[in-house]
Coordinates of C-alpha atoms in Angstrom, one line a residue:
X1 CA 31.3 -63.9 7.3
X2 CA 34.6 -64.9 5.7
X3 CA 35.7 -63.3 2.5
X4 CA 38.5 -64.6 0.6
X5 CA 39.9 -63.8 -3.0
X6 CA 36.8 -65.6 -5.1
X7 CA 35.4 -62.8 -7.5
X8 CA 32.3 -64.2 -7.2
X9 CA 32.1 -64.6 -3.4
X10 CA 33.4 -61.0 -3.1
X11 CA 30.9 -59.8 -5.4
X12 CA 27.9 -61.3 -4.1
X13 CA 29.1 -60.4 -0.3
X14 CA 29.5 -56.9 -1.4
X15 CA 26.6 -56.0 -3.3
X16 CA 24.3 -58.1 -1.5
X17 CA 24.9 -55.9 1.8
X18 CA 22.9 -53.1 -0.1
X19 CA 25.9 -50.6 1.0
X20 CA 26.7 -51.8 4.8
X21 CA 30.0 -52.7 5.9
X22 CA 31.0 -56.3 5.6
X23 CA 32.9 -57.7 9.1
X24 CA 36.4 -58.9 7.5
X25 CA 38.7 -60.6 10.0
X26 CA 41.9 -58.3 10.8
X27 CA 44.0 -61.3 9.0
X28 CA 41.7 -60.5 5.6
X29 CA 42.1 -56.9 5.2
X30 CA 43.7 -56.1 2.0
X31 CA 42.1 -59.4 0.4
X32 CA 38.6 -58.5 0.3
X33 CA 39.4 -56.0 -2.8
X34 CA 41.5 -58.5 -4.6
X35 CA 44.4 -57.8 -2.3
X36 CA 44.6 -54.5 -3.3
X37 CA 46.9 -52.4 -0.7
X38 CA 45.3 -50.4 1.3
X39 CA 45.5 -48.1 4.7
X40 CA 42.1 -48.7 5.4
X41 CA 38.7 -50.8 5.0
X42 CA 37.1 -49.2 2.0
X43 CA 33.2 -48.9 2.0
X44 CA 31.3 -51.5 -0.4
X45 CA 29.6 -50.0 -3.2
X46 CA 31.1 -51.4 -6.7
X47 CA 33.8 -54.2 -6.8
X48 CA 36.8 -52.9 -8.6
X49 CA 38.4 -54.3 -11.4
X50 CA 41.4 -57.2 -10.8
X51 CA 44.5 -54.9 -10.5
X52 CA 47.1 -55.3 -13.6
X53 CA 50.3 -55.2 -13.6
X54 CA 51.6 -53.3 -16.5
X55 CA 54.7 -52.6 -15.2
X56 CA 57.0 -53.1 -12.1
X57 CA 57.5 -49.6 -10.7
X58 CA 60.6 -49.5 -7.4
X59 CA 58.6 -46.9 -6.1
X60 CA 59.2 -44.3 -3.5
X61 CA 56.3 -42.2 -3.1
X62 CA 53.2 -41.4 -0.6
X63 CA 50.4 -43.6 0.4
X64 CA 48.0 -41.9 -1.9
X65 CA 50.3 -42.1 -5.2
X66 CA 51.3 -46.1 -3.8
X67 CA 47.6 -47.0 -3.5
X68 CA 46.7 -45.1 -6.9
X69 CA 49.1 -46.7 -9.0
X70 CA 48.9 -50.6 -7.3
X71 CA 46.0 -51.0 -9.4
X72 CA 48.2 -51.2 -12.4
X73 CA 51.8 -52.0 -11.8
X74 CA 53.6 -54.2 -9.4
X75 CA 54.9 -51.7 -7.0
X76 CA 58.0 -52.2 -4.8
X77 CA 58.0 -49.9 -2.0
X78 CA 61.4 -49.0 -1.0
X79 CA 63.1 -48.2 2.3
X80 CA 66.4 -46.9 3.5
X81 CA 67.7 -50.6 3.9
X82 CA 66.3 -52.7 0.9
X83 CA 66.5 -50.0 -1.9
X84 CA 69.6 -51.0 -3.8
X85 CA 68.8 -54.8 -3.3
X86 CA 65.2 -54.1 -5.0
X87 CA 67.1 -52.2 -7.9
X88 CA 69.7 -55.1 -8.3
X89 CA 67.5 -57.7 -7.7
X90 CA 64.0 -57.1 -8.3
X91 CA 64.6 -55.9 -12.4
X92 CA 61.7 -53.0 -12.3
X93 CA 60.9 -51.3 -15.5
X94 CA 61.4 -48.0 -13.8
X95 CA 62.3 -46.1 -10.8
X96 CA 59.4 -43.3 -9.9
X97 CA 60.2 -41.0 -6.6
X98 CA 57.7 -38.6 -5.7
X99 CA 57.5 -35.6 -3.7
X100 CA 55.8 -36.7 -0.4
X101 CA 56.2 -35.7 3.2
X102 CA 55.7 -39.7 4.3
X103 CA 56.3 -42.3 2.0
X104 CA 54.0 -45.5 1.6
X105 CA 56.1 -47.7 4.1
X106 CA 56.7 -44.6 6.5
X107 CA 60.5 -45.4 6.4
X108 CA 61.6 -42.1 5.2
X109 CA 60.1 -39.4 8.0
X110 CA 59.7 -36.1 6.5
X111 CA 61.3 -36.9 3.6
X112 CA 61.6 -33.5 2.3
X113 CA 63.9 -32.4 5.4
X114 CA 65.9 -35.8 5.2
X115 CA 66.6 -35.0 1.6
X116 CA 67.8 -31.1 2.3
X117 CA 70.0 -32.4 4.9
X118 CA 71.2 -35.3 2.7
X119 CA 71.6 -34.2 -1.3
X120 CA 73.2 -37.6 -2.0
X121 CA 70.3 -39.4 -0.7
X122 CA 68.0 -39.3 -3.7
X123 CA 71.0 -38.9 -6.2
X124 CA 72.4 -41.7 -5.1
X125 CA 69.4 -43.5 -5.8
X126 CA 69.0 -42.1 -9.2
X127 CA 72.4 -43.3 -10.3
X128 CA 72.3 -46.4 -9.0
X129 CA 69.3 -47.1 -11.0
X130 CA 71.0 -45.4 -14.4
X131 CA 73.8 -47.7 -13.5
X132 CA 71.7 -50.8 -13.9
X133 CA 70.1 -49.5 -17.1
X134 CA 66.9 -48.3 -15.0
X135 CA 65.3 -45.0 -15.8
X136 CA 64.6 -43.1 -13.2
X137 CA 61.4 -40.4 -12.7
X138 CA 60.9 -38.0 -10.0
X139 CA 57.4 -36.7 -9.9
X140 CA 57.2 -33.3 -7.8
X141 CA 54.1 -32.9 -6.1
X142 CA 54.1 -30.4 -3.5
X143 CA 54.2 -27.3 -5.4
X144 CA 56.7 -24.7 -5.4
X145 CA 57.2 -23.7 -1.7
X146 CA 58.6 -27.4 -1.7
X147 CA 60.8 -27.7 -4.6
X148 CA 64.0 -26.4 -3.3
X149 CA 64.1 -29.3 -0.9
X150 CA 64.4 -31.4 -3.7
X151 CA 66.6 -29.4 -5.6
X152 CA 70.0 -30.9 -5.6
X153 CA 69.3 -34.3 -6.3
X154 CA 67.2 -33.5 -9.6
X155 CA 69.9 -33.5 -12.3
X156 CA 70.8 -37.1 -11.5
X157 CA 66.5 -38.1 -12.7
X158 CA 66.5 -39.1 -16.2
X159 CA 63.2 -37.1 -16.6
X160 CA 61.6 -34.6 -14.0
X161 CA 58.0 -34.1 -13.7
X162 CA 55.8 -32.0 -11.9
X163 CA 52.1 -31.6 -11.3
X164 CA 51.5 -27.2 -11.7
X165 CA 53.0 -24.7 -13.9
X166 CA 54.5 -22.6 -11.5
X167 CA 56.6 -25.6 -10.0
X168 CA 57.6 -26.2 -14.0
X169 CA 58.6 -22.8 -14.5
X170 CA 61.1 -22.8 -11.4
X171 CA 62.8 -26.3 -12.7
X172 CA 63.1 -24.8 -16.2
X173 CA 64.9 -21.5 -14.7
X174 CA 67.2 -23.7 -12.8
X175 CA 68.5 -25.6 -16.3
X176 CA 66.2 -28.5 -16.5
X177 CA 64.2 -30.0 -19.0
X178 CA 60.8 -30.6 -16.8
X179 CA 57.7 -32.2 -17.9
X180 CA 54.1 -31.8 -16.6
X181 CA 52.3 -34.6 -15.1
X182 CA 49.2 -32.9 -12.8
X183 CA 47.6 -34.4 -9.7
X184 CA 45.8 -37.8 -10.1
X185 CA 43.4 -39.8 -8.1
X186 CA 42.2 -43.1 -8.0
X187 CA 38.9 -43.8 -9.3
X188 CA 38.8 -47.3 -7.6
X189 CA 38.6 -45.5 -4.1
X190 CA 36.7 -41.9 -5.2
X191 CA 33.7 -42.7 -7.6
X192 CA 29.7 -41.7 -7.8
X193 CA 29.0 -45.8 -7.7
X194 CA 27.1 -46.7 -3.9
X195 CA 24.7 -50.0 -3.4
X196 CA 20.8 -49.1 -3.3
X197 CA 19.8 -45.6 -1.6
X198 CA 17.8 -45.6 1.4
X199 CA 18.0 -42.1 2.3
X200 CA 17.4 -39.1 -0.3
X201 CA 21.2 -36.8 -0.8
X202 CA 21.4 -34.1 1.4
X203 CA 21.7 -30.4 -0.1
X204 CA 24.6 -29.5 1.3
X205 CA 28.4 -28.3 0.0
X206 CA 31.3 -29.8 2.1
X207 CA 34.5 -27.9 2.1
X208 CA 37.5 -30.1 3.2
X209 CA 39.6 -28.0 5.8
X210 CA 39.1 -27.1 9.3
X211 CA 43.0 -26.8 9.7
X212 CA 42.9 -24.1 6.9
X213 CA 40.1 -22.0 8.4
X214 CA 41.8 -21.6 11.6
X215 CA 45.3 -20.6 10.2
X216 CA 44.5 -18.7 7.2
X217 CA 42.3 -15.7 7.1
X218 CA 41.9 -16.0 3.2
X219 CA 40.1 -19.3 3.6
X220 CA 37.8 -17.9 6.4
X221 CA 36.9 -15.1 4.2
X222 CA 36.1 -17.5 1.0
X223 CA 34.1 -19.8 3.5
X224 CA 31.7 -17.1 5.0
X225 CA 29.4 -17.1 2.7
X226 CA 28.3 -20.4 2.0
X227 CA 27.1 -19.9 6.1
X228 CA 23.6 -20.9 6.6
X229 CA 23.2 -22.2 2.8
X230 CA 24.0 -26.3 4.2
X231 CA 27.7 -25.6 4.8
X232 CA 29.4 -29.2 6.2
X233 CA 33.2 -28.1 6.9
X234 CA 35.5 -31.6 7.9
X235 CA 39.0 -32.4 8.0
X236 CA 40.3 -35.7 5.9
X237 CA 43.8 -34.5 6.8
X238 CA 42.5 -35.3 10.8
X239 CA 44.9 -32.4 11.3
X240 CA 42.9 -29.9 14.0
X241 CA 41.2 -31.8 17.2
X242 CA 37.8 -29.5 17.5
X243 CA 38.9 -28.5 21.0
X244 CA 41.6 -26.2 18.9
X245 CA 39.5 -25.1 16.5
X246 CA 36.9 -23.5 18.7
X247 CA 39.7 -21.5 20.1
X248 CA 40.9 -20.0 16.8
X249 CA 39.5 -17.1 14.7
X250 CA 37.7 -19.6 12.9
X251 CA 35.5 -20.2 15.9
X252 CA 32.4 -18.9 14.5
X253 CA 32.1 -21.1 11.7
X254 CA 32.0 -24.6 14.9
X255 CA 28.0 -25.0 14.1
X256 CA 29.3 -26.1 10.9
X257 CA 31.9 -28.1 11.7
X258 CA 31.1 -32.2 11.5
X259 CA 34.8 -33.2 12.6
X260 CA 37.8 -34.8 11.3
X261 CA 36.9 -38.0 9.0
X262 CA 38.7 -40.9 7.4
X263 CA 39.5 -40.8 3.5
X264 CA 36.6 -43.6 3.5
X265 CA 34.1 -41.7 5.5
X266 CA 34.6 -38.3 3.5
X267 CA 33.9 -40.9 0.1
X268 CA 30.8 -41.4 1.9
X269 CA 30.6 -37.8 2.5
X270 CA 30.6 -36.6 -1.3
X271 CA 28.0 -39.3 -2.3
X272 CA 25.6 -38.0 -0.1
X273 CA 26.1 -34.3 -0.7
X274 CA 24.9 -31.4 -2.9
X275 CA 28.7 -29.9 -4.0
X276 CA 32.2 -29.4 -3.1
X277 CA 33.8 -26.0 -1.8
X278 CA 37.4 -25.6 -2.9
X279 CA 39.4 -22.8 -2.1
X280 CA 42.5 -21.2 -3.0
X281 CA 44.8 -19.0 -0.5
X282 CA 48.2 -17.2 -1.6
X283 CA 49.8 -17.9 1.9
X284 CA 49.4 -22.0 1.5
X285 CA 52.3 -23.6 1.0
X286 CA 50.6 -27.0 0.7
X287 CA 48.2 -26.3 -2.3
X288 CA 48.5 -30.0 -3.6
X289 CA 46.4 -30.3 -0.6
X290 CA 43.5 -28.7 -1.8
X291 CA 44.0 -29.8 -5.4
X292 CA 44.0 -33.2 -4.4
X293 CA 41.1 -33.3 -2.6
X294 CA 39.1 -30.8 -5.6
X295 CA 39.6 -33.6 -7.9
X296 CA 38.6 -36.6 -6.0
X297 CA 35.2 -34.7 -5.1
X298 CA 35.1 -34.1 -8.6
X299 CA 35.2 -37.7 -9.2
X300 CA 32.5 -38.7 -6.7
X301 CA 30.1 -36.8 -9.0
X302 CA 30.4 -33.6 -7.2
X303 CA 30.2 -29.9 -8.4
X304 CA 32.9 -28.4 -7.8
X305 CA 32.8 -24.7 -6.7
X306 CA 36.4 -23.2 -6.7
X307 CA 37.2 -19.7 -5.2
X308 CA 40.6 -18.3 -6.4
X309 CA 42.8 -19.1 -9.2
X310 CA 43.2 -22.2 -10.4
X311 CA 45.1 -24.1 -12.8
X312 CA 45.5 -27.7 -14.3
X313 CA 43.1 -30.3 -13.3
X314 CA 41.1 -28.2 -11.1
X315 CA 40.7 -25.7 -13.7
X316 CA 39.0 -28.6 -15.9
X317 CA 37.0 -30.1 -13.0
X318 CA 35.5 -26.9 -11.2
X319 CA 33.1 -23.7 -11.8
X320 CA 36.3 -21.0 -10.8
X321 CA 34.9 -17.6 -9.2
X322 CA 37.3 -14.6 -8.6
X323 CA 34.3 -13.3 -5.5
X324 CA 33.5 -16.2 -2.8
X325 CA 30.0 -14.3 -3.1
X326 CA 29.6 -14.9 -6.3
X327 CA 30.3 -18.5 -5.9
X328 CA 27.8 -18.5 -2.8
X329 CA 25.1 -17.6 -5.4
X330 CA 26.0 -19.8 -7.5
X331 CA 25.6 -22.5 -4.7
X332 CA 21.9 -21.1 -3.7
X333 CA 21.1 -21.9 -7.1
X334 CA 22.4 -24.9 -7.3
X335 CA 21.0 -25.8 -4.6
X336 CA 17.5 -25.8 -5.2
X337 CA 17.4 -27.0 -8.9
X338 CA 18.8 -30.9 -8.5
X339 CA 18.7 -31.2 -12.7
X340 CA 21.2 -28.3 -12.7
X341 CA 23.0 -29.9 -9.9
X342 CA 23.5 -33.4 -11.6
X343 CA 24.4 -31.6 -15.0
X344 CA 27.4 -29.7 -13.3
X345 CA 28.4 -32.8 -11.4
X346 CA 28.2 -35.1 -14.6
X347 CA 30.4 -32.8 -16.5
X348 CA 33.1 -32.9 -13.6
X349 CA 32.9 -35.9 -13.0
X350 CA 33.6 -36.8 -16.7
X351 CA 36.6 -34.3 -16.7
X352 CA 38.2 -36.1 -13.6
X353 CA 38.0 -39.6 -14.9
X354 CA 38.7 -39.4 -18.5
X355 CA 41.7 -37.4 -17.7
X356 CA 43.1 -37.4 -14.3
X357 CA 43.6 -40.8 -13.2
X358 CA 46.5 -42.4 -12.0
X359 CA 46.0 -45.1 -15.4
X360 CA 46.4 -41.6 -17.2
X361 CA 49.2 -40.8 -15.5
X362 CA 51.3 -44.2 -16.0
X363 CA 50.1 -44.3 -19.7
X364 CA 52.2 -40.8 -19.7
X365 CA 55.2 -42.1 -18.2
X366 CA 55.1 -45.1 -20.3
X367 CA 55.0 -43.2 -23.5
X368 CA 57.8 -41.3 -22.2
X369 CA 59.8 -44.4 -21.4
X370 CA 58.6 -46.5 -24.6
X371 CA 57.3 -48.9 -22.0
X372 CA 54.4 -51.4 -23.4
X373 CA 52.0 -52.7 -21.2
X374 CA 48.9 -49.7 -22.0
X375 CA 47.9 -48.8 -18.5
X376 CA 45.1 -47.0 -20.3
X377 CA 43.2 -49.1 -22.9
X378 CA 40.9 -48.4 -25.1
X379 CA 38.6 -51.5 -25.8
X380 CA 36.5 -52.1 -28.7
X381 CA 33.1 -51.4 -28.5
X382 CA 30.1 -53.0 -31.0
X383 CA 27.4 -50.8 -31.2
X384 CA 24.3 -53.0 -32.5
X385 CA 21.2 -51.2 -33.7
X386 CA 18.4 -53.4 -34.8
X387 CA 16.1 -52.0 -37.1
X388 CA 13.1 -52.6 -39.8
X389 CA 12.9 -49.0 -40.6
X390 CA 15.4 -48.3 -43.9
X391 CA 14.4 -44.8 -43.6
X392 CA 16.2 -44.4 -40.1
X393 CA 19.4 -45.5 -41.5
X394 CA 20.8 -42.1 -42.3
X395 CA 20.0 -41.3 -38.6
X396 CA 21.6 -44.7 -37.1
X397 CA 24.8 -43.6 -39.2
X398 CA 25.0 -39.7 -37.5
X399 CA 24.5 -41.2 -34.3
X400 CA 27.1 -43.7 -35.1
X401 CA 29.5 -40.9 -36.0
X402 CA 28.7 -38.5 -33.5
X403 CA 30.2 -40.7 -30.8
X404 CA 33.4 -39.5 -29.3
X405 CA 34.9 -43.3 -28.2
X406 CA 37.0 -43.8 -30.9
X407 CA 37.7 -47.7 -31.1
X408 CA 34.0 -48.9 -32.1
X409 CA 32.3 -50.8 -34.8
X410 CA 28.4 -50.9 -35.6
X411 CA 26.4 -53.8 -36.3
X412 CA 23.8 -53.1 -38.1
X413 CA 21.0 -55.5 -37.9
X414 CA 18.0 -55.1 -40.4
X415 CA 15.0 -56.9 -39.3
X416 CA 12.5 -56.4 -42.4
X417 CA 12.0 -57.3 -46.0
X418 CA 16.1 -58.3 -47.4
X419 CA 14.8 -56.1 -50.3
X420 CA 14.7 -53.1 -48.7
X421 CA 18.0 -53.6 -46.3
X422 CA 20.0 -50.6 -46.4
X423 CA 23.7 -51.0 -48.4
X424 CA 27.0 -49.6 -47.1
X425 CA 30.7 -51.1 -47.2
X426 CA 32.8 -50.0 -44.5
X427 CA 35.0 -51.9 -42.4
X428 CA 34.0 -50.0 -39.5
X429 CA 30.0 -51.2 -40.3
X430 CA 28.7 -54.4 -40.8
X431 CA 25.2 -55.3 -42.0
X432 CA 23.2 -58.3 -40.9
X433 CA 19.7 -59.4 -42.0
X434 CA 17.5 -61.2 -39.6
X435 CA 14.2 -62.0 -41.4
X436 CA 10.8 -60.0 -40.4
X437 CA 9.3 -63.3 -39.2
X438 CA 11.9 -63.1 -36.4
X439 CA 11.5 -60.6 -33.2
X440 CA 13.7 -57.9 -31.5
X441 CA 15.1 -61.1 -29.4
X442 CA 16.8 -63.0 -32.1
X443 CA 17.8 -59.5 -33.8
X444 CA 20.2 -58.2 -30.8
X445 CA 21.4 -62.1 -30.7
X446 CA 22.6 -62.3 -34.2
X447 CA 24.1 -58.8 -33.5
X448 CA 26.0 -60.1 -30.5
X449 CA 27.4 -62.9 -32.3
X450 CA 28.8 -60.8 -35.2
X451 CA 30.2 -58.5 -32.7
X452 CA 33.7 -58.3 -32.5
X453 CA 34.3 -55.7 -29.7
X454 CA 34.7 -56.7 -25.6
X455 CA 31.7 -54.5 -24.6
X456 CA 28.3 -54.4 -26.6
X457 CA 25.6 -51.5 -27.0
X458 CA 22.5 -51.6 -28.1
X459 CA 21.5 -48.0 -30.0
X460 CA 17.8 -47.7 -30.9
X461 CA 17.4 -46.4 -34.5
X462 CA 15.2 -43.7 -33.7
X463 CA 16.2 -42.4 -30.4
X464 CA 18.8 -39.2 -30.1
X465 CA 22.4 -40.1 -28.0
X466 CA 24.7 -37.7 -27.1
X467 CA 28.2 -37.9 -28.8
X468 CA 29.8 -38.4 -25.1
X469 CA 26.8 -41.7 -24.6
X470 CA 29.4 -44.5 -25.2
X471 CA 32.2 -43.0 -23.9
X472 CA 30.7 -42.1 -20.4
X473 CA 29.4 -45.6 -20.1
X474 CA 32.9 -47.0 -20.7
X475 CA 34.2 -45.4 -17.9
X476 CA 32.4 -47.6 -15.5
X477 CA 33.0 -50.5 -17.3
X478 CA 36.9 -49.9 -17.5
X479 CA 36.6 -49.1 -13.7
X480 CA 34.6 -51.5 -12.0
X481 CA 33.5 -55.6 -12.6
X482 CA 30.2 -55.2 -13.7
X483 CA 28.1 -57.1 -16.3
X484 CA 25.5 -54.7 -17.7
X485 CA 23.9 -51.4 -16.9
X486 CA 21.1 -49.2 -17.8
X487 CA 19.9 -46.3 -17.4
X488 CA 17.7 -46.3 -14.1
X489 CA 15.6 -43.2 -15.7
X490 CA 15.7 -41.7 -19.2
X491 CA 14.4 -38.1 -21.2
X492 CA 11.6 -38.2 -23.5
X493 CA 10.8 -35.6 -26.2
X494 CA 6.8 -35.5 -28.4
X495 CA 8.2 -32.5 -29.9
X496 CA 12.0 -32.3 -30.8
X497 CA 12.3 -29.4 -28.6
X498 CA 11.9 -29.9 -25.0
X499 CA 12.1 -32.9 -23.1
X500 CA 10.9 -34.3 -19.8
X501 CA 12.6 -37.0 -17.8
X502 CA 10.4 -40.4 -16.0
X503 CA 9.5 -39.5 -12.7
X504 CA 11.3 -40.7 -9.9
X505 CA 10.7 -41.7 -6.6
X506 CA 12.1 -39.5 -3.5
X507 CA 15.2 -41.4 -3.8
X508 CA 17.1 -41.0 -7.0
X509 CA 19.0 -44.8 -7.6
X510 CA 21.4 -42.9 -10.3
X511 CA 25.1 -44.6 -9.8
X512 CA 23.5 -47.6 -8.0
X513 CA 25.0 -50.9 -8.2
X514 CA 23.0 -54.2 -6.8
X515 CA 23.0 -57.9 -7.9
X516 CA 20.4 -59.3 -10.1
X517 CA 19.9 -62.0 -8.5
X518 CA 18.7 -59.7 -5.9
X519 CA 16.8 -57.3 -7.9
X520 CA 12.8 -57.2 -8.7
X521 CA 11.9 -55.2 -12.2
X522 CA 10.8 -52.2 -10.1
X523 CA 14.2 -52.0 -8.3
X524 CA 15.9 -52.1 -11.8
X525 CA 13.9 -49.0 -12.9
X526 CA 15.0 -50.5 -16.1
X527 CA 14.9 -47.9 -19.3
X528 CA 14.8 -49.2 -23.0
X529 CA 17.3 -48.6 -25.3
X530 CA 20.1 -48.1 -22.8
X531 CA 21.3 -51.7 -22.2
X532 CA 24.9 -52.4 -22.4
X533 CA 27.0 -55.2 -21.5
X534 CA 30.0 -57.3 -21.9
X535 CA 30.2 -59.3 -24.9
X536 CA 30.5 -62.7 -22.8
X537 CA 28.3 -61.8 -20.9
X538 CA 25.5 -61.2 -23.4
X539 CA 26.8 -64.1 -25.4
X540 CA 26.7 -66.5 -21.9
X541 CA 23.5 -65.4 -21.3
X542 CA 21.5 -64.7 -24.6
X543 CA 18.3 -63.1 -25.4
X544 CA 15.2 -64.5 -25.3
X545 CA 14.6 -64.9 -29.2
X546 CA 10.6 -64.3 -29.1
X547 CA 10.9 -61.1 -27.2
X548 CA 10.6 -57.6 -29.3
X549 CA 9.5 -54.5 -27.6
X550 CA 10.6 -56.1 -24.2
X551 CA 13.8 -57.7 -25.7
X552 CA 16.2 -55.5 -23.3
X553 CA 14.1 -56.3 -20.3
X554 CA 13.6 -60.0 -20.7
X555 CA 17.4 -60.1 -21.0
X556 CA 17.8 -58.7 -17.5
X557 CA 14.8 -60.8 -15.9
X558 CA 16.8 -63.8 -17.5
X559 CA 19.6 -62.6 -15.9
X560 CA 18.0 -62.5 -12.3
X561 CA 17.3 -66.0 -12.7
X562 CA 20.7 -67.6 -14.5
X563 CA 23.2 -65.0 -13.2
X564 CA 21.6 -63.9 -10.1
X565 CA 25.8 -63.1 -9.0
X566 CA 25.9 -60.7 -11.9
X567 CA 26.5 -56.8 -11.1
X568 CA 24.2 -54.7 -12.7
X569 CA 24.8 -51.1 -12.5
X570 CA 21.9 -48.1 -12.9
X571 CA 23.7 -44.8 -15.0
X572 CA 21.9 -41.2 -14.6
X573 CA 19.7 -40.3 -17.9
X574 CA 21.9 -37.6 -19.6
X575 CA 23.1 -38.0 -23.2
X576 CA 19.9 -40.4 -24.1
X577 CA 16.5 -39.0 -25.0
X578 CA 13.7 -41.5 -26.2
X579 CA 11.5 -39.7 -29.4
X580 CA 8.2 -40.3 -29.6
X581 CA 5.7 -39.6 -32.3
X582 CA 3.0 -42.0 -33.3
X583 CA 2.7 -44.8 -31.1
X584 CA 1.9 -46.9 -34.6
X585 CA 5.3 -46.7 -35.7
X586 CA 7.1 -47.6 -32.1
X587 CA 7.3 -51.1 -30.9
X588 CA 6.6 -49.9 -27.6
X589 CA 2.5 -48.8 -28.2
X590 CA 2.3 -46.5 -25.3
X591 CA 0.6 -43.7 -26.4
X592 CA 0.9 -39.6 -25.1
X593 CA -1.7 -40.4 -22.2
X594 CA -0.3 -42.8 -20.9
X595 CA 3.6 -41.7 -20.5
X596 CA 2.4 -38.0 -19.2
X597 CA 2.0 -40.4 -16.2
X598 CA 5.2 -41.4 -16.3
X599 CA 7.3 -38.4 -16.8
X600 CA 7.9 -35.4 -14.6
X601 CA 6.3 -32.0 -14.8
X602 CA 9.6 -30.0 -15.8
X603 CA 9.9 -29.6 -19.2
X604 CA 13.8 -28.5 -20.5
X605 CA 15.3 -27.4 -24.0
X606 CA 16.3 -30.8 -25.8
X607 CA 19.9 -29.6 -25.8
X608 CA 20.0 -29.6 -22.2
X609 CA 20.0 -33.4 -21.9
X610 CA 22.9 -33.7 -23.8
X611 CA 26.3 -32.6 -21.9

């Protein structure tokens, strides 16, 4: 099957394979994901957005940094023979040099040693850029142990940034004015989204560091309490072949070793596992390696259990433990409590995607340099609430005001008698009326047409939405080329004190994407009150005007026929709880007895639904 640049074709092939690899000819590698520069084939799961070119960056950086920034900038990798020509003729907006062992072009082998032996190597580059009005920035990501290798050239850079506070302090003592720019990851590569799942996730905890177990006793001591609890030891750095490991002091861990894996394989492993174990040791010189891996695991919605001191991004995304035995006990608890595991993973995922993407780092750099072209835009969101119950208007305003997404507006569509319509004059709230003889489908279509946001969400007038409801779902819209999303399952409360979640099959389908043309209603697993979409998609398709209680469902059913290549994402159920009172007060008239057959038996406090 030949895959070209066509967005529709790539989406069809990508999603229609249900998570399997698609054969791509060697000459087509790199065009499958919209010309993304990559070193390996990525597992099909969700089609990333088309890369945006917010700047032209002359770049000397690691493959990891290059691949992350290439989604947001036209990256011009530098080599010893062409860096002057690129700075002279390519008109980059700035020069970015990252401390790295190997650069993305493999043109500067063992860069730290090359720089240490020739201090003028990077200094000439920075001074040449400055002479042409190109700001130069150095980003140190290798930790304080490697800082002396680059110290001789740093004063030539306009901005010196570092990823950890230990390096920050050393740079400050050296007379520089450093800035913090923490580690980052590429969400286009590390994310929880996959195609439909056919096997349940495995309750295992992943430790990425075969080489570290073989080399450091501290690492062995930290990992030992996890033996027998579903431990899986891998090495995505592919440093240590198995025969070396079995001859090392870490030989007792051999039964738990899965082997060395590629960056592609480790992403799939994260999506199919229960947690990630991160370990900090005092003797290691390459601390950034475990920091980056912990961040990438969190980005895949894995709870991260970190043993040892933590700072920066790891402290934000991980559960930190001073004692490995306490961490192992916490994992045993999570292993048998899927809901708590999902809660911890969701918080880690949010912290990673909101604060530690390469787009965030580029936005910070652009702010420092006074450049436009925001790599981390916050598009406008229109929240549409159709209602025929004016007494619920105060609840609607409370739910709207609580949302953490700042760039938003409320479209209140009153579907009742005009003389009972609430009145409010605010620039971010618009009130429109649809006569009561028309159904909810007409009200939703009116709201979509009135909306000015790039994305539209339906919030019911009587359900409870957590403050991060919109922000969490916008993470998906900003990172992937999806057209709509909804919950695959939902929480429901009858008394306002406890909630129960929709009963799921053996294989949960949260964080899965599919083409609507290949879906059925049962496969879609759609939950009402949780619909969101790109406004242009919603306008193009439209709601069924006669649909009432099933307006959202009818919209997606319509898309299955009229927009078969459109991509729909099923998200997890957190931050939405459907409130059920008397059936007569709901357009969906199902009673308590009927709903009990759809809900899981476990009850949780209502507050546990909102993260």
